[in-house]
Amino acid sequence: MEQKKTKTRILERKNEVISGLKSFGTKLYDQLDQGVFPTINMPSRSTENINYDPVLRQFILGDKSVSRSARNIRHVKPFTQLAWAAMFSNELTTQRKTSTLRDVYYSAQAYEMTFTDQQESNNIITDLETVTGYSREDFNIFPEERSAVFGDLTIEYTVPGYEGRTMNLTSHPDGVLIGPALTSSEFAGTSADKVIAIEKGGLFTRFIEENVHRKHNALLVMTGGQAPRQTRQFIRRLHDELNLPVYILTDGDPWGMHIAMVIIAGSANAAHLRELNTPDAKWSGVWATDIVNYKLPTDPLDEVDIKRLYELQKDPRYKDDPLWQREIKTFLKIKRKAEQEAFSRYGLTYIVDEYLPTKLEETK
Amino acid sequence: MAQATFEEISASDFFYRNRDIAGFTNPSRAIFAAIRELVENSLDAAESLKIPPDVYVRLSFEGEASKDTQIYTLRVEDNGSGIQPKHIPSAFGQVLFGSKYKLKQMRGTFGLGGKMAVLYGQIMTHKPAYITSSTGAAKIYSFKLMIDIQRNRPIILDRKVLINKEQWRGTIVEFSLEGDYLRAMPKIIEYFKQTALVNPYANLTFVDPKGRLYKFTRATTHMPEPPKETLPHPYGVDVELLQRLIQVTPYKTMPEFLKHHFHRVGDITAQKFLDFSGLSPSKNPKKLSHEEVVKLMQMLKRFKEFLPPDASCLSPLGEELLKAGIVKELKPEYVVVHQRKPATYAGHPFIIELGIAYGGEVPKKGSFVIYRFANKIPLLYDEASDVSFKVINAMNWRRYKASPDMPIAIVVHICSTKVPYKTVGKEFIADRPEVKREVANALREAGRQLQHFLSRREHVDKERKRLSIFSKYLPKIAQFSTTLAGKEKLPDIERLLKSVQKYGAEED
């Protein structure tokens, strides 16, 4: 594998982030030093400024920008919080320490910068992402971890105390947690030729037991419902750096469908960030048409499901794609949904032996 | 009051039977009324000489009277004008009706002064009263006396004459009475406090039966101009007064009678009035029939050309003294006072003085604290029936940025030769339209100034808050950005802080 190239990439990114934060600080410092109130501009994150970019195949922010000035009495507090958040992130990044959003909320209090609530501190972190263009994971601020990966991928740690150590992701049969140590690792080699992302832990475990990784030469990623941002970013890296196609398996309902879509096209909330999505990833199932074709046991769609389907039908990420539109229509027609586990009616291994190969072929 | 009817029985007898009218309703009220009558006498006595009053009041426990009442000795000392020895027995031992040919602003709610108090004391305890007084001359006269109620005469039990070596001047009254001090206490203390407010040039000392000392010290020795005596105004007379004047007048013709017994009536006005009323100028007033007297009164009221009464018979506190009194007793953060020009109702001149106090020790009650005064005496009962209460509550205070949950006290003082009390209890002012209007106008004027103060305060508050926000956060931005940029030296933000202070920052 192209080990050297990926290594540079991780370090490069870290350095970029640090210098990005530093230049933000310098900008504030210089303005203060010149005796002017520091002012910053950033793209507006209001709904009307969030557009879907068909070329990038993700949401992006439009041209509207907002200005924050320390001269404005109503801005000066959030402005200070932003400066603090940048300083705090800089510390985390340079010292290679990790933290959570909850930590951020509490850490501020040491600087008499008490946030009113968690939401306020979360917003400030999102501001910092918008201003710098980096995601909070780049600043070593992570959410709770609940997603995992398994398969023949050797990683090389960069976290303090583990630098240079390698590990193969098949070494633990429960899979390996996708956390800061993993996402900051270099990819040192893989024999896999594809990535299969699975919504649920149960099926992920079944796949490992059934040797799907070996039978299909795949890396298995468990998203744990809606994939966390770092997991989406990790999938993107697997695709970009290792040139692996990505297939996604979810439940056969509007929510599962959307889990796949967010991995592919990103979310509106992350419109200020790039490279969290994998536009080339494929949703392999469970489709509405699969429910029909495989005669799966089903539950009826409830009101919320149907409402969600109508919303998605109009969503720009779904609008111009015949596959998605067809599936939405089918759902609305059959008014039924099915879980991944529904395949068990044909035996526990049916999904691995029959369904999966067919669908991988179909969505290749 | 139709006195003529009652002169058949003795005046003392009349009040003995009707003591409720004079405020001696029950044991707690009686003790309050006795103190206030004597204190007001003392204040008047000092003021008549334009001397800052020193009034010392001591109430001491003598013994139990009944389950709820006790016998107390009340002693009131003043530094007032003193009383001529020959007048002392009748001044305290005989209930008199003053012949009201002349008018001026006076305190006494009933014009009975201490007599009623002494009378009440005697009725309840059968003990004599001790009066000591000197006008500052060579001798001090001391009397021990009782009232012969049926005959309305003083009975002198003892009389002493002392050499006045120290040229003492003043009056000391001491007598026993039955009452309920514990229940009366809050009102009595409140009475002293408010009296001190409206008489800021007086020293008031009160020692209660438990030996507790309440001292109200004067804030100034400056005193208001004493009122001048004046004749009754034609609009304010009634048949009774006319008949009394006719009885005593030495004048033989109507123009002379009008000129000499009425306020602001001269030759020309008298002539014009007689033309208007159709009464013969040559008529001897003593010869007027009862019907003619009634007609005269009606005509006096109807004639439009009498000049309004002047206010020289009034003795308002004035804005400066009112302010001093409010500052002294209420200790507010801010005070505004306003005195209205003299006005009249039904021929009686009156002046409204008003003050609004904000903050400091003024309590927050959820409603405005109202202090009402009439002729420099506090009115402590029936607040909700008073015209001021109604006017204050009808005002749109939001226009003045004020609200009842603020610590605001309103002081209303009405001075008049005849205070328009609504009932015989004389505890609240009737809502006569003229009085109402004056109170409202005074409130508006003071309210406008209060509004300026409150706006300024609000502005200053906001400004302070704004500044504190900048001075809290700007140094932090400096600190954080210095660390972040990897610099050593903090940027100088003094200039920025100053600019916020000087010009204010833009706000949108």
mmCIF file of C-alpha atoms in Angstrom, chain B residues 113-420:
data_model
loop_
_atom_site.group_PDB
_atom_site.id
_atom_site.type_symbol
_atom_site.label_atom_id
_atom_site.label_comp_id
_atom_site.label_asym_id
_atom_site.label_seq_id
_atom_site.Cartn_x
_atom_site.Cartn_y
_atom_site.Cartn_z
ATOM 1 C CA GLY B 113 -56.390 71.613 72.098
ATOM 2 C CA GLY B 114 -55.583 69.894 75.310
ATOM 3 C CA LYS B 115 -58.895 70.604 76.947
ATOM 4 C CA MET B 116 -60.522 67.563 75.536
ATOM 5 C CA ALA B 117 -57.584 65.423 76.614
ATOM 6 C CA VAL B 118 -57.693 66.787 80.131
ATOM 7 C CA LEU B 119 -61.447 66.355 80.206
ATOM 8 C CA TYR B 120 -61.141 62.776 79.064
ATOM 9 C CA GLY B 121 -58.467 62.073 81.654
ATOM 10 C CA GLN B 122 -60.625 63.438 84.409
ATOM 11 C CA ILE B 123 -63.685 61.497 83.294
ATOM 12 C CA MET B 124 -61.803 58.210 83.375
ATOM 13 C CA THR B 125 -59.550 58.691 86.431
ATOM 14 C CA HIS B 126 -61.110 61.485 88.577
ATOM 15 C CA LYS B 127 -57.669 62.930 89.006
ATOM 16 C CA PRO B 128 -56.630 66.558 88.617
ATOM 17 C CA ALA B 129 -54.407 67.960 85.890
ATOM 18 C CA TYR B 130 -51.188 69.867 86.579
ATOM 19 C CA ILE B 131 -50.367 72.805 84.347
ATOM 20 C CA THR B 132 -47.130 74.753 84.629
ATOM 21 C CA SER B 133 -46.383 77.599 82.310
ATOM 22 C CA SER B 134 -44.314 80.720 81.869
ATOM 23 C CA THR B 135 -44.075 83.260 79.099
ATOM 24 C CA GLY B 136 -40.421 83.700 79.936
ATOM 25 C CA ALA B 137 -41.114 86.501 82.375
ATOM 26 C CA ALA B 138 -40.056 86.581 86.016
ATOM 27 C CA LYS B 139 -42.472 83.986 87.290
ATOM 28 C CA ILE B 140 -43.621 80.460 86.635
ATOM 29 C CA TYR B 141 -47.207 79.591 87.445
ATOM 30 C CA SER B 142 -48.275 76.151 88.412
ATOM 31 C CA PHE B 143 -51.921 75.036 88.688
ATOM 32 C CA LYS B 144 -53.606 71.908 89.919
ATOM 33 C CA LEU B 145 -57.102 71.881 88.503
ATOM 34 C CA MET B 146 -60.185 69.933 87.541
ATOM 35 C CA ILE B 147 -63.167 70.722 85.340
ATOM 36 C CA ASP B 148 -66.658 71.203 86.690
ATOM 37 C CA ILE B 149 -68.275 69.431 83.819
ATOM 38 C CA GLN B 150 -71.859 70.536 84.368
ATOM 39 C CA ARG B 151 -70.973 74.172 84.737
ATOM 40 C CA ASN B 152 -68.032 74.156 82.341
ATOM 41 C CA ARG B 153 -65.786 75.867 84.841
ATOM 42 C CA PRO B 154 -62.238 75.185 86.029
ATOM 43 C CA ILE B 155 -61.842 74.249 89.656
ATOM 44 C CA ILE B 156 -58.470 75.437 90.912
ATOM 45 C CA LEU B 157 -57.266 73.001 93.555
ATOM 46 C CA ASP B 158 -53.865 74.537 94.016
ATOM 47 C CA ARG B 159 -51.820 77.399 92.583
ATOM 48 C CA LYS B 160 -48.103 77.997 92.971
ATOM 49 C CA VAL B 161 -45.891 80.799 91.794
ATOM 50 C CA LEU B 162 -42.190 80.142 91.318
ATOM 51 C CA ILE B 163 -39.331 82.456 90.557
ATOM 52 C CA ASN B 164 -38.200 81.946 86.958
ATOM 53 C CA LYS B 165 -34.473 82.262 87.530
ATOM 54 C CA GLU B 166 -33.500 80.634 84.305
ATOM 55 C CA GLN B 167 -35.995 82.535 82.201
ATOM 56 C CA TRP B 168 -37.664 79.318 81.205
ATOM 57 C CA ARG B 169 -40.482 79.678 78.727
ATOM 58 C CA GLY B 170 -43.009 77.066 77.793
ATOM 59 C CA THR B 171 -45.815 74.912 79.123
ATOM 60 C CA ILE B 172 -45.899 71.589 80.950
ATOM 61 C CA VAL B 173 -49.108 69.618 81.095
ATOM 62 C CA GLU B 174 -49.398 66.498 83.204
ATOM 63 C CA PHE B 175 -52.476 64.438 83.910
ATOM 64 C CA SER B 176 -53.653 60.857 84.221
ATOM 65 C CA LEU B 177 -55.722 58.972 81.755
ATOM 66 C CA GLU B 178 -56.909 55.489 81.042
ATOM 67 C CA GLY B 179 -55.882 53.787 77.838
ATOM 68 C CA ASP B 180 -54.326 50.846 76.080
ATOM 69 C CA TYR B 181 -50.802 51.808 75.142
ATOM 70 C CA LEU B 182 -49.758 48.455 73.728
ATOM 71 C CA ARG B 183 -52.428 48.602 71.088
ATOM 72 C CA ALA B 184 -51.920 52.291 70.463
ATOM 73 C CA MET B 185 -48.149 52.049 70.237
ATOM 74 C CA PRO B 186 -47.670 51.490 66.483
ATOM 75 C CA LYS B 187 -49.877 54.457 65.643
ATOM 76 C CA ILE B 188 -48.233 56.664 68.250
ATOM 77 C CA ILE B 189 -44.733 55.921 66.963
ATOM 78 C CA GLU B 190 -45.916 56.422 63.416
ATOM 79 C CA TYR B 191 -47.509 59.682 64.506
ATOM 80 C CA PHE B 192 -44.218 60.964 65.918
ATOM 81 C CA LYS B 193 -42.287 59.897 62.839
ATOM 82 C CA GLN B 194 -44.679 61.593 60.480
ATOM 83 C CA THR B 195 -44.950 64.668 62.677
ATOM 84 C CA ALA B 196 -41.174 64.875 62.563
ATOM 85 C CA LEU B 197 -41.344 64.620 58.788
ATOM 86 C CA VAL B 198 -43.762 67.499 58.389
ATOM 87 C CA ASN B 199 -42.077 69.589 61.120
ATOM 88 C CA PRO B 200 -38.414 69.142 60.234
ATOM 89 C CA TYR B 201 -37.484 72.094 62.431
ATOM 90 C CA ALA B 202 -38.856 70.415 65.588
ATOM 91 C CA ASN B 203 -37.177 68.214 68.169
ATOM 92 C CA LEU B 204 -39.566 65.544 69.331
ATOM 93 C CA THR B 205 -38.819 63.216 72.217
ATOM 94 C CA PHE B 206 -41.057 60.453 73.402
ATOM 95 C CA VAL B 207 -40.453 58.166 76.363
ATOM 96 C CA ASP B 208 -42.923 55.325 76.435
ATOM 97 C CA PRO B 209 -44.186 53.397 79.509
ATOM 98 C CA LYS B 210 -41.453 50.802 79.070
ATOM 99 C CA GLY B 211 -38.857 53.525 79.230
ATOM 100 C CA ARG B 212 -37.990 53.328 75.561
ATOM 101 C CA LEU B 213 -36.768 56.576 74.105
ATOM 102 C CA TYR B 214 -37.837 57.762 70.670
ATOM 103 C CA LYS B 215 -35.966 60.828 69.551
ATOM 104 C CA PHE B 216 -36.643 62.792 66.406
ATOM 105 C CA THR B 217 -34.048 65.477 65.917
ATOM 106 C CA ARG B 218 -34.600 68.556 63.836
ATOM 107 C CA ALA B 219 -32.814 68.841 60.512
ATOM 108 C CA THR B 220 -33.044 72.609 60.315
ATOM 109 C CA THR B 221 -33.870 75.623 62.408
ATOM 110 C CA HIS B 222 -35.389 77.344 59.455
ATOM 111 C CA MET B 223 -39.142 77.802 59.948
ATOM 112 C CA PRO B 224 -42.009 78.543 57.618
ATOM 113 C CA GLU B 225 -43.641 81.959 57.743
ATOM 114 C CA PRO B 226 -46.384 81.877 60.362
ATOM 115 C CA PRO B 227 -49.865 82.391 58.963
ATOM 116 C CA LYS B 228 -51.503 85.820 59.151
ATOM 117 C CA GLU B 229 -54.979 86.133 60.517
ATOM 118 C CA THR B 230 -57.528 86.940 57.914
ATOM 119 C CA LEU B 231 -61.218 87.739 57.654
ATOM 120 C CA PRO B 232 -63.603 85.132 56.300
ATOM 121 C CA HIS B 233 -64.071 85.171 52.548
ATOM 122 C CA PRO B 234 -67.633 85.910 51.357
ATOM 123 C CA TYR B 235 -67.852 82.590 49.515
ATOM 124 C CA GLY B 236 -67.083 80.661 52.671
ATOM 125 C CA VAL B 237 -69.680 82.017 55.118
ATOM 126 C CA ASP B 238 -72.798 80.371 56.451
ATOM 127 C CA VAL B 239 -75.866 81.736 58.183
ATOM 128 C CA GLU B 240 -74.478 80.975 61.621
ATOM 129 C CA LEU B 241 -71.317 82.981 61.012
ATOM 130 C CA LEU B 242 -73.312 85.845 59.524
ATOM 131 C CA GLN B 243 -75.500 85.998 62.606
ATOM 132 C CA ARG B 244 -72.497 86.028 64.919
ATOM 133 C CA LEU B 245 -70.908 88.819 62.936
ATOM 134 C CA ILE B 246 -74.139 90.789 63.041
ATOM 135 C CA GLN B 247 -74.284 90.359 66.790
ATOM 136 C CA VAL B 248 -70.816 91.750 67.391
ATOM 137 C CA THR B 249 -70.442 94.299 64.595
ATOM 138 C CA PRO B 250 -70.108 97.960 65.571
ATOM 139 C CA TYR B 251 -70.865 99.045 61.984
ATOM 140 C CA LYS B 252 -74.206 100.523 61.140
ATOM 141 C CA THR B 253 -74.327 100.275 57.328
ATOM 142 C CA MET B 254 -74.045 97.389 54.921
ATOM 143 C CA PRO B 255 -70.955 98.654 52.994
ATOM 144 C CA GLU B 256 -69.083 99.208 56.244
ATOM 145 C CA PHE B 257 -70.186 95.813 57.539
ATOM 146 C CA LEU B 258 -69.039 94.049 54.394
ATOM 147 C CA LYS B 259 -65.764 95.946 54.202
ATOM 148 C CA HIS B 260 -64.718 95.278 57.776
ATOM 149 C CA HIS B 261 -65.778 91.699 58.269
ATOM 150 C CA PHE B 262 -64.938 90.050 54.974
ATOM 151 C CA HIS B 263 -61.751 89.215 53.211
ATOM 152 C CA ARG B 264 -60.906 91.149 50.035
ATOM 153 C CA VAL B 265 -63.996 93.319 50.056
ATOM 154 C CA GLY B 266 -63.403 97.065 49.514
ATOM 155 C CA ASP B 267 -65.701 100.022 48.774
ATOM 156 C CA ILE B 268 -66.159 99.229 45.130
ATOM 157 C CA THR B 269 -66.744 95.513 45.590
ATOM 158 C CA ALA B 270 -69.164 96.177 48.439
ATOM 159 C CA GLN B 271 -71.094 98.629 46.275
ATOM 160 C CA LYS B 272 -71.202 96.272 43.315
ATOM 161 C CA PHE B 273 -72.359 93.436 45.536
ATOM 162 C CA LEU B 274 -75.147 95.467 47.092
ATOM 163 C CA ASP B 275 -76.315 96.478 43.601
ATOM 164 C CA PHE B 276 -76.249 92.834 42.606
ATOM 165 C CA SER B 277 -78.052 91.548 45.670
ATOM 166 C CA GLY B 278 -80.647 94.307 45.818
ATOM 167 C CA LEU B 279 -79.995 94.883 49.525
ATOM 168 C CA SER B 280 -80.255 98.467 50.613
ATOM 169 C CA PRO B 281 -76.802 99.951 51.411
ATOM 170 C CA SER B 282 -78.228 102.055 54.183
ATOM 171 C CA LYS B 283 -79.681 99.093 56.037
ATOM 172 C CA ASN B 284 -78.327 98.527 59.528
ATOM 173 C CA PRO B 285 -77.024 94.984 59.578
ATOM 174 C CA LYS B 286 -78.462 94.444 63.029
ATOM 175 C CA LYS B 287 -81.900 95.065 61.597
ATOM 176 C CA LEU B 288 -81.714 92.322 58.978
ATOM 177 C CA SER B 289 -84.544 89.817 59.265
ATOM 178 C CA HIS B 290 -83.798 86.129 59.356
ATOM 179 C CA GLU B 291 -84.946 85.807 55.745
ATOM 180 C CA GLU B 292 -82.687 88.669 54.729
ATOM 181 C CA VAL B 293 -79.724 87.029 56.407
ATOM 182 C CA VAL B 294 -80.381 83.850 54.468
ATOM 183 C CA LYS B 295 -80.710 85.839 51.269
ATOM 184 C CA LEU B 296 -77.475 87.698 52.055
ATOM 185 C CA MET B 297 -75.648 84.418 52.402
ATOM 186 C CA GLN B 298 -77.031 83.054 49.162
ATOM 187 C CA MET B 299 -76.168 86.263 47.332
ATOM 188 C CA LEU B 300 -72.639 86.266 48.732
ATOM 189 C CA LYS B 301 -72.137 82.838 47.261
ATOM 190 C CA ARG B 302 -73.666 83.774 43.934
ATOM 191 C CA PHE B 303 -71.798 87.022 43.314
ATOM 192 C CA LYS B 304 -69.004 86.369 40.827
ATOM 193 C CA GLU B 305 -66.821 89.421 41.351
ATOM 194 C CA PHE B 306 -65.274 88.791 44.748
ATOM 195 C CA LEU B 307 -61.536 88.466 44.432
ATOM 196 C CA PRO B 308 -60.228 85.045 45.367
ATOM 197 C CA PRO B 309 -58.818 84.810 48.892
ATOM 198 C CA ASP B 310 -55.104 85.414 49.213
ATOM 199 C CA ALA B 311 -52.921 82.813 50.820
ATOM 200 C CA SER B 312 -51.247 84.917 53.514
ATOM 201 C CA CYS B 313 -53.404 83.142 56.075
ATOM 202 C CA LEU B 314 -51.742 79.882 55.082
ATOM 203 C CA SER B 315 -48.443 78.627 56.313
ATOM 204 C CA PRO B 316 -47.251 75.902 53.992
ATOM 205 C CA LEU B 317 -43.945 74.204 54.688
ATOM 206 C CA GLY B 318 -42.369 75.245 51.431
ATOM 207 C CA GLU B 319 -40.436 73.006 49.115
ATOM 208 C CA GLU B 320 -37.166 73.264 50.987
ATOM 209 C CA LEU B 321 -38.565 72.265 54.373
ATOM 210 C CA LEU B 322 -40.730 69.530 52.925
ATOM 211 C CA LYS B 323 -37.674 68.116 51.248
ATOM 212 C CA ALA B 324 -35.678 68.354 54.470
ATOM 213 C CA GLY B 325 -38.424 66.517 56.338
ATOM 214 C CA ILE B 326 -38.647 63.743 53.782
ATOM 215 C CA VAL B 327 -34.883 63.313 53.609
ATOM 216 C CA LYS B 328 -34.670 63.252 57.395
ATOM 217 C CA GLU B 329 -37.391 60.715 58.100
ATOM 218 C CA LEU B 330 -37.569 58.564 54.955
ATOM 219 C CA LYS B 331 -33.875 58.659 53.948
ATOM 220 C CA PRO B 332 -34.580 58.120 50.284
ATOM 221 C CA GLU B 333 -32.119 57.907 47.444
ATOM 222 C CA TYR B 334 -33.969 60.574 45.538
ATOM 223 C CA VAL B 335 -36.654 63.079 46.429
ATOM 224 C CA VAL B 336 -38.660 65.568 44.422
ATOM 225 C CA VAL B 337 -41.003 68.128 45.969
ATOM 226 C CA HIS B 338 -43.505 70.456 44.423
ATOM 227 C CA GLN B 339 -45.658 73.200 45.866
ATOM 228 C CA ARG B 340 -48.787 74.281 44.015
ATOM 229 C CA LYS B 341 -49.882 77.873 43.803
ATOM 230 C CA PRO B 342 -52.699 78.761 46.241
ATOM 231 C CA ALA B 343 -56.144 77.672 45.109
ATOM 232 C CA THR B 344 -59.572 77.916 46.688
ATOM 233 C CA TYR B 345 -62.580 75.801 47.231
ATOM 234 C CA ALA B 346 -65.857 77.328 48.417
ATOM 235 C CA GLY B 347 -64.088 80.497 49.500
ATOM 236 C CA HIS B 348 -61.388 78.718 51.483
ATOM 237 C CA PRO B 349 -57.817 79.093 50.295
ATOM 238 C CA PHE B 350 -55.644 76.022 50.214
ATOM 239 C CA ILE B 351 -52.225 74.937 49.032
ATOM 240 C CA ILE B 352 -51.117 71.462 48.056
ATOM 241 C CA GLU B 353 -47.530 70.466 48.691
ATOM 242 C CA LEU B 354 -46.309 67.163 47.476
ATOM 243 C CA GLY B 355 -43.163 65.103 47.569
ATOM 244 C CA ILE B 356 -42.125 61.828 45.997
ATOM 245 C CA ALA B 357 -39.330 59.843 47.575
ATOM 246 C CA TYR B 358 -37.593 56.963 45.807
ATOM 247 C CA GLY B 359 -35.266 54.247 47.036
ATOM 248 C CA GLY B 360 -32.938 54.418 49.997
ATOM 249 C CA GLU B 361 -34.836 53.365 53.084
ATOM 250 C CA VAL B 362 -38.220 53.738 51.441
ATOM 251 C CA PRO B 363 -39.743 50.258 51.687
ATOM 252 C CA LYS B 364 -40.947 48.187 48.756
ATOM 253 C CA LYS B 365 -44.503 47.357 49.619
ATOM 254 C CA GLY B 366 -46.028 46.424 46.316
ATOM 255 C CA SER B 367 -47.942 49.688 46.463
ATOM 256 C CA PHE B 368 -46.904 53.287 46.951
ATOM 257 C CA VAL B 369 -46.429 54.331 50.564
ATOM 258 C CA ILE B 370 -48.641 57.354 51.080
ATOM 259 C CA TYR B 371 -48.086 59.956 53.796
ATOM 260 C CA ARG B 372 -50.958 62.392 54.197
ATOM 261 C CA PHE B 373 -50.798 65.662 56.095
ATOM 262 C CA ALA B 374 -53.236 68.457 56.742
ATOM 263 C CA ASN B 375 -52.015 71.717 58.282
ATOM 264 C CA LYS B 376 -48.770 69.998 59.345
ATOM 265 C CA ILE B 377 -50.448 67.154 61.158
ATOM 266 C CA PRO B 378 -50.309 63.570 59.949
ATOM 267 C CA LEU B 379 -53.501 61.781 58.966
ATOM 268 C CA LEU B 380 -53.130 58.172 59.988
ATOM 269 C CA TYR B 381 -56.536 56.619 59.530
ATOM 270 C CA ASP B 382 -58.821 55.785 56.608
ATOM 271 C CA GLU B 383 -56.184 56.150 53.943
ATOM 272 C CA ALA B 384 -58.258 54.443 51.255
ATOM 273 C CA SER B 385 -61.036 57.024 51.587
ATOM 274 C CA ASP B 386 -58.713 59.968 51.095
ATOM 275 C CA VAL B 387 -58.774 62.016 47.924
ATOM 276 C CA SER B 388 -54.977 61.641 47.561
ATOM 277 C CA PHE B 389 -55.251 57.872 47.667
ATOM 278 C CA LYS B 390 -57.798 57.966 44.889
ATOM 279 C CA VAL B 391 -55.855 60.412 42.739
ATOM 280 C CA ILE B 392 -52.615 58.493 43.218
ATOM 281 C CA ASN B 393 -54.252 55.220 42.273
ATOM 282 C CA ALA B 394 -55.992 56.692 39.256
ATOM 283 C CA MET B 395 -52.725 58.019 37.813
ATOM 284 C CA ASN B 396 -51.140 56.281 34.872
ATOM 285 C CA TRP B 397 -47.792 55.729 36.526
ATOM 286 C CA ARG B 398 -46.348 53.832 33.623
ATOM 287 C CA ARG B 399 -46.159 57.124 31.790
ATOM 288 C CA TYR B 400 -43.753 58.253 34.494
ATOM 289 C CA LYS B 401 -41.811 54.988 34.382
ATOM 290 C CA ALA B 402 -42.902 54.308 37.945
ATOM 291 C CA SER B 403 -44.683 51.247 39.241
ATOM 292 C CA PRO B 404 -46.100 50.271 42.626
ATOM 293 C CA ASP B 405 -43.468 47.588 43.104
ATOM 294 C CA MET B 406 -40.795 50.253 43.278
ATOM 295 C CA PRO B 407 -39.743 51.709 46.628
ATOM 296 C CA ILE B 408 -41.743 54.922 46.278
ATOM 297 C CA ALA B 409 -43.328 57.073 48.956
ATOM 298 C CA ILE B 410 -45.680 59.929 48.201
ATOM 299 C CA VAL B 411 -46.153 62.774 50.669
ATOM 300 C CA VAL B 412 -49.218 64.984 50.279
ATOM 301 C CA HIS B 413 -49.726 68.058 52.442
ATOM 302 C CA ILE B 414 -52.808 70.223 52.280
ATOM 303 C CA CYS B 415 -52.826 73.585 54.041
ATOM 304 C CA SER B 416 -56.059 75.446 54.440
ATOM 305 C CA THR B 417 -57.964 77.662 56.800
ATOM 306 C CA LYS B 418 -60.613 75.006 56.553
ATOM 307 C CA VAL B 419 -59.351 71.573 55.653
ATOM 308 C CA PRO B 420 -62.075 69.794 53.678
#
